[in-house]
JSON list of C-alpha atoms in Angstrom, two decimals:
[
{"chain": "A", "resi": 117, "resn": "MET", "atom": "CA", "xyz": [-0.21, -0.17, 0.26]},
{"chain": "A", "resi": 118, "resn": "ASN", "atom": "CA", "xyz": [1.15, 3.46, -1.07]},
{"chain": "A", "resi": 119, "resn": "ARG", "atom": "CA", "xyz": [2.11, 5.77, 1.90]},
{"chain": "A", "resi": 120, "resn": "LYS", "atom": "CA", "xyz": [1.81, 8.87, 0.46]},
{"chain": "A", "resi": 121, "resn": "SER", "atom": "CA", "xyz": [-1.50, 10.33, 0.07]},
{"chain": "A", "resi": 122, "resn": "PRO", "atom": "CA", "xyz": [-3.19, 12.13, -2.96]},
{"chain": "A", "resi": 123, "resn": "ALA", "atom": "CA", "xyz": [-2.34, 15.29, -1.51]},
{"chain": "A", "resi": 124, "resn": "LEU", "atom": "CA", "xyz": [1.15, 14.75, -1.65]},
{"chain": "A", "resi": 125, "resn": "ARG", "atom": "CA", "xyz": [1.44, 13.11, -5.08]},
{"chain": "A", "resi": 126, "resn": "ARG", "atom": "CA", "xyz": [-0.19, 16.32, -6.50]},
{"chain": "A", "resi": 127, "resn": "PRO", "atom": "CA", "xyz": [3.18, 18.24, -6.39]},
{"chain": "A", "resi": 128, "resn": "VAL", "atom": "CA", "xyz": [5.14, 15.78, -8.38]},
{"chain": "A", "resi": 129, "resn": "ARG", "atom": "CA", "xyz": [2.69, 15.20, -11.08]},
{"chain": "A", "resi": 130, "resn": "ARG", "atom": "CA", "xyz": [2.49, 19.21, -11.33]},
{"chain": "A", "resi": 131, "resn": "ALA", "atom": "CA", "xyz": [6.04, 19.61, -11.11]},
{"chain": "A", "resi": 132, "resn": "ALA", "atom": "CA", "xyz": [6.28, 16.54, -14.18]},
{"chain": "A", "resi": 133, "resn": "VAL", "atom": "CA", "xyz": [3.65, 18.73, -16.01]},
{"chain": "A", "resi": 134, "resn": "ALA", "atom": "CA", "xyz": [5.63, 21.81, -15.23]},
{"chain": "A", "resi": 135, "resn": "ALA", "atom": "CA", "xyz": [8.95, 20.75, -16.40]},
{"chain": "A", "resi": 136, "resn": "GLY", "atom": "CA", "xyz": [7.15, 19.03, -19.73]},
{"chain": "A", "resi": 137, "resn": "LEU", "atom": "CA", "xyz": [5.93, 22.62, -20.54]},
{"chain": "A", "resi": 138, "resn": "VAL", "atom": "CA", "xyz": [8.96, 24.10, -20.31]},
{"chain": "A", "resi": 139, "resn": "LEU", "atom": "CA", "xyz": [10.37, 21.23, -22.26]},
{"chain": "A", "resi": 140, "resn": "ALA", "atom": "CA", "xyz": [7.52, 21.77, -25.04]},
{"chain": "A", "resi": 141, "resn": "VAL", "atom": "CA", "xyz": [8.37, 25.67, -25.49]},
{"chain": "A", "resi": 142, "resn": "GLY", "atom": "CA", "xyz": [11.69, 25.51, -25.57]},
{"chain": "A", "resi": 143, "resn": "LEU", "atom": "CA", "xyz": [11.72, 22.57, -27.96]},
{"chain": "A", "resi": 144, "resn": "GLY", "atom": "CA", "xyz": [8.92, 23.83, -30.00]},
{"chain": "A", "resi": 145, "resn": "VAL", "atom": "CA", "xyz": [7.44, 20.32, -29.98]},
{"chain": "A", "resi": 146, "resn": "SER", "atom": "CA", "xyz": [4.48, 19.11, -28.17]},
{"chain": "A", "resi": 147, "resn": "THR", "atom": "CA", "xyz": [4.40, 17.04, -25.13]},
{"chain": "A", "resi": 148, "resn": "GLN", "atom": "CA", "xyz": [3.21, 13.42, -23.85]},
{"chain": "A", "resi": 149, "resn": "VAL", "atom": "CA", "xyz": [3.61, 14.57, -20.27]},
{"chain": "A", "resi": 150, "resn": "SER", "atom": "CA", "xyz": [0.02, 16.01, -19.14]},
{"chain": "A", "resi": 151, "resn": "ALA", "atom": "CA", "xyz": [-2.02, 13.09, -21.22]},
{"chain": "A", "resi": 152, "resn": "GLN", "atom": "CA", "xyz": [0.15, 10.67, -19.05]},
{"chain": "A", "resi": 153, "resn": "ALA", "atom": "CA", "xyz": [-0.20, 12.36, -15.97]},
{"chain": "A", "resi": 154, "resn": "ALA", "atom": "CA", "xyz": [-3.61, 12.50, -16.71]},
{"chain": "A", "resi": 155, "resn": "VAL", "atom": "CA", "xyz": [-4.30, 8.43, -16.18]},
{"chain": "A", "resi": 156, "resn": "HIS", "atom": "CA", "xyz": [-3.70, 7.04, -13.47]},
{"chain": "A", "resi": 157, "resn": "ALA", "atom": "CA", "xyz": [-2.40, 3.54, -12.92]},
{"chain": "A", "resi": 158, "resn": "PRO", "atom": "CA", "xyz": [-4.52, 0.82, -11.23]},
{"chain": "A", "resi": 159, "resn": "ALA", "atom": "CA", "xyz": [-3.75, -0.14, -7.81]},
{"chain": "A", "resi": 160, "resn": "LYS", "atom": "CA", "xyz": [-1.55, -2.82, -6.90]},
{"chain": "A", "resi": 161, "resn": "GLY", "atom": "CA", "xyz": [-3.62, -6.47, -7.21]},
{"chain": "A", "resi": 162, "resn": "SER", "atom": "CA", "xyz": [-6.47, -4.37, -8.97]},
{"chain": "A", "resi": 163, "resn": "THR", "atom": "CA", "xyz": [-7.89, -6.42, -11.83]},
{"chain": "A", "resi": 164, "resn": "THR", "atom": "CA", "xyz": [-8.32, -3.36, -14.54]},
{"chain": "A", "resi": 165, "resn": "ALA", "atom": "CA", "xyz": [-6.73, -3.40, -16.95]},
{"chain": "A", "resi": 166, "resn": "PRO", "atom": "CA", "xyz": [-3.77, -0.87, -17.52]},
{"chain": "A", "resi": 167, "resn": "GLN", "atom": "CA", "xyz": [-4.62, 2.00, -19.40]},
{"chain": "A", "resi": 168, "resn": "SER", "atom": "CA", "xyz": [-2.47, 3.82, -22.08]},
{"chain": "A", "resi": 169, "resn": "VAL", "atom": "CA", "xyz": [-2.18, 7.34, -23.90]},
{"chain": "A", "resi": 170, "resn": "SER", "atom": "CA", "xyz": [-0.17, 7.85, -27.16]},
{"chain": "A", "resi": 171, "resn": "GLY", "atom": "CA", "xyz": [0.34, 10.51, -29.50]},
{"chain": "A", "resi": 172, "resn": "THR", "atom": "CA", "xyz": [2.51, 11.78, -31.95]},
{"chain": "A", "resi": 173, "resn": "PRO", "atom": "CA", "xyz": [4.16, 15.30, -31.73]},
{"chain": "A", "resi": 174, "resn": "GLY", "atom": "CA", "xyz": [2.56, 17.62, -34.32]},
{"chain": "A", "resi": 175, "resn": "GLN", "atom": "CA", "xyz": [-0.98, 15.53, -34.38]},
{"chain": "A", "resi": 176, "resn": "VAL", "atom": "CA", "xyz": [-3.69, 18.13, -33.35]},
{"chain": "A", "resi": 177, "resn": "VAL", "atom": "CA", "xyz": [-5.70, 15.40, -31.36]},
{"chain": "A", "resi": 178, "resn": "THR", "atom": "CA", "xyz": [-2.80, 14.93, -29.56]},
{"chain": "A", "resi": 179, "resn": "ARG", "atom": "CA", "xyz": [-1.64, 18.61, -29.28]},
{"chain": "A", "resi": 180, "resn": "VAL", "atom": "CA", "xyz": [-5.03, 19.63, -28.02]},
{"chain": "A", "resi": 181, "resn": "ALA", "atom": "CA", "xyz": [-5.30, 16.75, -25.53]},
{"chain": "A", "resi": 182, "resn": "ASP", "atom": "CA", "xyz": [-2.37, 17.38, -23.95]},
{"chain": "A", "resi": 183, "resn": "PHE", "atom": "CA", "xyz": [-3.54, 21.57, -23.52]},
{"chain": "A", "resi": 184, "resn": "TYR", "atom": "CA", "xyz": [-6.38, 19.73, -21.63]},
{"chain": "A", "resi": 185, "resn": "GLY", "atom": "CA", "xyz": [-4.75, 17.26, -19.51]},
{"chain": "A", "resi": 186, "resn": "ALA", "atom": "CA", "xyz": [-2.32, 19.76, -17.89]},
{"chain": "A", "resi": 187, "resn": "TYR", "atom": "CA", "xyz": [-4.53, 22.50, -17.94]},
{"chain": "A", "resi": 188, "resn": "ILE", "atom": "CA", "xyz": [-7.44, 20.12, -16.06]},
{"chain": "A", "resi": 189, "resn": "ASP", "atom": "CA", "xyz": [-4.42, 19.15, -13.79]},
{"chain": "A", "resi": 190, "resn": "ALA", "atom": "CA", "xyz": [-3.34, 22.77, -12.86]},
{"chain": "A", "resi": 191, "resn": "LYS", "atom": "CA", "xyz": [-6.91, 24.17, -12.62]},
{"chain": "A", "resi": 192, "resn": "GLY", "atom": "CA", "xyz": [-8.30, 20.87, -10.51]},
{"chain": "A", "resi": 193, "resn": "ASP", "atom": "CA", "xyz": [-5.92, 20.78, -7.68]},
{"chain": "A", "resi": 194, "resn": "TYR", "atom": "CA", "xyz": [-8.37, 22.27, -5.28]},
{"chain": "A", "resi": 195, "resn": "THR", "atom": "CA", "xyz": [-6.06, 22.59, -2.23]},
{"chain": "A", "resi": 196, "resn": "ASP", "atom": "CA", "xyz": [-3.76, 24.11, -4.32]},
{"chain": "A", "resi": 197, "resn": "PRO", "atom": "CA", "xyz": [-4.61, 25.24, -7.90]},
{"chain": "A", "resi": 198, "resn": "ASP", "atom": "CA", "xyz": [-1.45, 25.90, -10.64]},
{"chain": "A", "resi": 199, "resn": "GLY", "atom": "CA", "xyz": [-2.60, 29.45, -11.75]},
{"chain": "A", "resi": 200, "resn": "ALA", "atom": "CA", "xyz": [0.80, 30.42, -13.23]},
{"chain": "A", "resi": 201, "resn": "LEU", "atom": "CA", "xyz": [0.74, 27.13, -14.95]},
{"chain": "A", "resi": 202, "resn": "ALA", "atom": "CA", "xyz": [-2.92, 27.31, -16.58]},
{"chain": "A", "resi": 203, "resn": "THR", "atom": "CA", "xyz": [-1.84, 30.97, -17.51]},
{"chain": "A", "resi": 204, "resn": "ALA", "atom": "CA", "xyz": [1.38, 29.57, -19.29]},
{"chain": "A", "resi": 205, "resn": "LEU", "atom": "CA", "xyz": [-0.25, 26.79, -21.01]},
{"chain": "A", "resi": 206, "resn": "ARG", "atom": "CA", "xyz": [-3.02, 29.48, -22.37]},
{"chain": "A", "resi": 207, "resn": "LYS", "atom": "CA", "xyz": [0.38, 31.46, -23.51]},
{"chain": "A", "resi": 208, "resn": "HIS", "atom": "CA", "xyz": [1.77, 28.45, -25.43]},
{"chain": "A", "resi": 209, "resn": "TYR", "atom": "CA", "xyz": [-1.26, 26.95, -26.68]},
{"chain": "A", "resi": 210, "resn": "LEU", "atom": "CA", "xyz": [-3.47, 29.52, -27.61]},
{"chain": "A", "resi": 211, "resn": "THR", "atom": "CA", "xyz": [-3.53, 32.18, -30.36]},
{"chain": "A", "resi": 212, "resn": "PRO", "atom": "CA", "xyz": [-2.81, 36.57, -29.17]},
{"chain": "A", "resi": 213, "resn": "ASP", "atom": "CA", "xyz": [-6.13, 37.17, -31.14]},
{"chain": "A", "resi": 214, "resn": "PHE", "atom": "CA", "xyz": [-8.38, 34.23, -29.22]},
{"chain": "A", "resi": 215, "resn": "ALA", "atom": "CA", "xyz": [-6.74, 35.05, -25.94]},
{"chain": "A", "resi": 216, "resn": "GLU", "atom": "CA", "xyz": [-8.07, 38.19, -26.02]},
{"chain": "A", "resi": 217, "resn": "ARG", "atom": "CA", "xyz": [-11.26, 37.25, -26.96]},
{"chain": "A", "resi": 218, "resn": "LEU", "atom": "CA", "xyz": [-11.37, 34.71, -24.55]},
{"chain": "A", "resi": 219, "resn": "ALA", "atom": "CA", "xyz": [-10.47, 36.93, -21.44]},
{"chain": "A", "resi": 220, "resn": "ALA", "atom": "CA", "xyz": [-13.88, 39.11, -22.72]},
{"chain": "A", "resi": 221, "resn": "TRP", "atom": "CA", "xyz": [-15.95, 36.45, -22.61]},
{"chain": "A", "resi": 222, "resn": "GLU", "atom": "CA", "xyz": [-14.65, 34.96, -19.24]},
{"chain": "A", "resi": 223, "resn": "GLU", "atom": "CA", "xyz": [-15.33, 38.29, -17.56]},
{"chain": "A", "resi": 224, "resn": "LYS", "atom": "CA", "xyz": [-18.89, 38.34, -19.52]},
{"chain": "A", "resi": 225, "resn": "ASN", "atom": "CA", "xyz": [-19.88, 35.00, -18.38]},
{"chain": "A", "resi": 226, "resn": "ALA", "atom": "CA", "xyz": [-17.88, 34.95, -14.79]},
{"chain": "A", "resi": 227, "resn": "ALA", "atom": "CA", "xyz": [-16.93, 31.38, -16.11]},
{"chain": "A", "resi": 228, "resn": "ASP", "atom": "CA", "xyz": [-13.56, 29.78, -17.47]},
{"chain": "A", "resi": 229, "resn": "GLY", "atom": "CA", "xyz": [-13.37, 30.09, -21.29]},
{"chain": "A", "resi": 230, "resn": "VAL", "atom": "CA", "xyz": [-11.50, 26.92, -21.97]},
{"chain": "A", "resi": 231, "resn": "LEU", "atom": "CA", "xyz": [-13.52, 24.63, -19.60]},
{"chain": "A", "resi": 232, "resn": "ARG", "atom": "CA", "xyz": [-17.31, 27.01, -20.34]},
{"chain": "A", "resi": 233, "resn": "ALA", "atom": "CA", "xyz": [-17.39, 25.93, -16.68]},
{"chain": "A", "resi": 234, "resn": "GLN", "atom": "CA", "xyz": [-16.56, 27.51, -13.31]},
{"chain": "A", "resi": 235, "resn": "ASN", "atom": "CA", "xyz": [-15.94, 24.32, -12.21]},
{"chain": "A", "resi": 236, "resn": "VAL", "atom": "CA", "xyz": [-13.38, 21.43, -13.28]},
{"chain": "A", "resi": 237, "resn": "PRO", "atom": "CA", "xyz": [-14.51, 18.33, -15.43]},
{"chain": "A", "resi": 238, "resn": "ALA", "atom": "CA", "xyz": [-14.17, 14.84, -13.96]},
{"chain": "A", "resi": 239, "resn": "GLN", "atom": "CA", "xyz": [-13.53, 13.23, -17.10]},
{"chain": "A", "resi": 240, "resn": "TRP", "atom": "CA", "xyz": [-12.42, 14.35, -20.59]},
{"chain": "A", "resi": 241, "resn": "THR", "atom": "CA", "xyz": [-12.38, 12.63, -24.09]},
{"chain": "A", "resi": 242, "resn": "VAL", "atom": "CA", "xyz": [-10.73, 14.74, -27.30]},
{"chain": "A", "resi": 243, "resn": "THR", "atom": "CA", "xyz": [-12.02, 13.41, -30.64]},
{"chain": "A", "resi": 244, "resn": "ASP", "atom": "CA", "xyz": [-10.93, 14.43, -34.44]},
{"chain": "A", "resi": 245, "resn": "ASN", "atom": "CA", "xyz": [-13.78, 16.11, -36.15]},
{"chain": "A", "resi": 246, "resn": "GLY", "atom": "CA", "xyz": [-11.40, 16.67, -39.43]},
{"chain": "A", "resi": 247, "resn": "THR", "atom": "CA", "xyz": [-10.28, 19.80, -41.60]},
{"chain": "A", "resi": 248, "resn": "VAL", "atom": "CA", "xyz": [-12.06, 23.20, -40.99]},
{"chain": "A", "resi": 249, "resn": "GLY", "atom": "CA", "xyz": [-11.26, 25.82, -43.97]},
{"chain": "A", "resi": 250, "resn": "HIS", "atom": "CA", "xyz": [-7.26, 26.50, -43.12]},
{"chain": "A", "resi": 251, "resn": "GLY", "atom": "CA", "xyz": [-7.30, 24.48, -39.62]},
{"chain": "A", "resi": 252, "resn": "HIS", "atom": "CA", "xyz": [-8.07, 21.76, -38.30]},
{"chain": "A", "resi": 253, "resn": "GLU", "atom": "CA", "xyz": [-11.37, 20.95, -35.73]},
{"chain": "A", "resi": 254, "resn": "VAL", "atom": "CA", "xyz": [-11.07, 18.73, -32.83]},
{"chain": "A", "resi": 255, "resn": "ILE", "atom": "CA", "xyz": [-14.20, 17.63, -30.55]},
{"chain": "A", "resi": 256, "resn": "VAL", "atom": "CA", "xyz": [-13.49, 17.97, -26.35]},
{"chain": "A", "resi": 257, "resn": "THR", "atom": "CA", "xyz": [-16.14, 16.18, -24.47]},
{"chain": "A", "resi": 258, "resn": "LEU", "atom": "CA", "xyz": [-16.21, 17.29, -20.59]},
{"chain": "A", "resi": 259, "resn": "THR", "atom": "CA", "xyz": [-17.79, 15.85, -18.24]},
{"chain": "A", "resi": 260, "resn": "PHE", "atom": "CA", "xyz": [-18.82, 17.14, -14.93]},
{"chain": "A", "resi": 261, "resn": "GLY", "atom": "CA", "xyz": [-20.07, 15.52, -11.56]},
{"chain": "A", "resi": 262, "resn": "SER", "atom": "CA", "xyz": [-20.25, 11.43, -11.07]},
{"chain": "A", "resi": 263, "resn": "GLY", "atom": "CA", "xyz": [-22.67, 8.72, -10.66]},
{"chain": "A", "resi": 264, "resn": "GLU", "atom": "CA", "xyz": [-25.91, 9.10, -11.85]},
{"chain": "A", "resi": 265, "resn": "THR", "atom": "CA", "xyz": [-24.92, 13.05, -12.03]},
{"chain": "A", "resi": 266, "resn": "THR", "atom": "CA", "xyz": [-22.79, 13.68, -14.46]},
{"chain": "A", "resi": 267, "resn": "GLN", "atom": "CA", "xyz": [-23.12, 16.62, -17.18]},
{"chain": "A", "resi": 268, "resn": "LYS", "atom": "CA", "xyz": [-21.42, 16.40, -20.66]},
{"chain": "A", "resi": 269, "resn": "THR", "atom": "CA", "xyz": [-20.00, 19.02, -22.18]},
{"chain": "A", "resi": 270, "resn": "LYS", "atom": "CA", "xyz": [-19.22, 19.07, -25.98]},
{"chain": "A", "resi": 271, "resn": "LEU", "atom": "CA", "xyz": [-16.92, 22.06, -27.07]},
{"chain": "A", "resi": 272, "resn": "PHE", "atom": "CA", "xyz": [-15.69, 22.51, -30.39]},
{"chain": "A", "resi": 273, "resn": "VAL", "atom": "CA", "xyz": [-11.73, 23.26, -30.70]},
{"chain": "A", "resi": 274, "resn": "LEU", "atom": "CA", "xyz": [-10.46, 25.27, -33.64]},
{"chain": "A", "resi": 275, "resn": "VAL", "atom": "CA", "xyz": [-6.58, 24.74, -34.25]},
{"chain": "A", "resi": 276, "resn": "GLU", "atom": "CA", "xyz": [-4.77, 26.71, -37.11]},
{"chain": "A", "resi": 277, "resn": "ARG", "atom": "CA", "xyz": [-2.04, 25.91, -39.47]},
{"chain": "A", "resi": 278, "resn": "TYR", "atom": "CA", "xyz": [0.11, 26.47, -37.19]},
{"chain": "A", "resi": 279, "resn": "ASN", "atom": "CA", "xyz": [-0.76, 24.38, -34.37]},
{"chain": "A", "resi": 280, "resn": "HIS", "atom": "CA", "xyz": [-2.27, 27.22, -31.70]},
{"chain": "A", "resi": 281, "resn": "ILE", "atom": "CA", "xyz": [-6.17, 27.13, -30.52]},
{"chain": "A", "resi": 282, "resn": "SER", "atom": "CA", "xyz": [-7.95, 29.97, -32.65]},
{"chain": "A", "resi": 283, "resn": "ASP", "atom": "CA", "xyz": [-11.45, 29.24, -31.24]},
{"chain": "A", "resi": 284, "resn": "ILE", "atom": "CA", "xyz": [-13.47, 27.15, -28.69]},
{"chain": "A", "resi": 285, "resn": "ASP", "atom": "CA", "xyz": [-17.05, 26.90, -29.32]},
{"chain": "A", "resi": 286, "resn": "THR", "atom": "CA", "xyz": [-20.05, 24.92, -28.27]},
{"chain": "A", "resi": 287, "resn": "THR", "atom": "CA", "xyz": [-21.00, 24.29, -32.06]},
{"chain": "A", "resi": 288, "resn": "SER", "atom": "CA", "xyz": [-18.90, 23.87, -34.79]},
{"chain": "A", "resi": 289, "resn": "THR", "atom": "CA", "xyz": [-17.70, 25.52, -37.22]},
{"chain": "A", "resi": 290, "resn": "SER", "atom": "CA", "xyz": [-18.17, 22.95, -40.21]}
]
């Protein structure tokens, strides 16, 4: 049995995500650290099959999954959320124009524009939705709550050809 509580493991996970972001920014490649950090290893003796996460640098779906995984980790630690990491992730992944529009949306709606909510989802999935104009659209499905009281929100994330997020909306642009 692991003696470390989940609260003691969070700073290690957050440090790994931050190190991955620094590496990604410095080398200009997408990192898998955030996506892998979002997958929890099964407990010893568990009969659950191990999960795996894979991706390819430069692949749009991987890039969006990396962003959402790291962003949700940064925002989701209620005892010690990492606002600096969330801000750095926005700066790295969003176009400057979209970041400005997102800030205006957040002020008007009193919610986090990346998540389109005031709280953090318990689960998320990222799915390719194909080419749209000069960009690529990815569907992010966020699941809030647990048990029988879950609510799903579907977001359509538009990624421009230079791999930066240029829009997040609740309707498709295609």
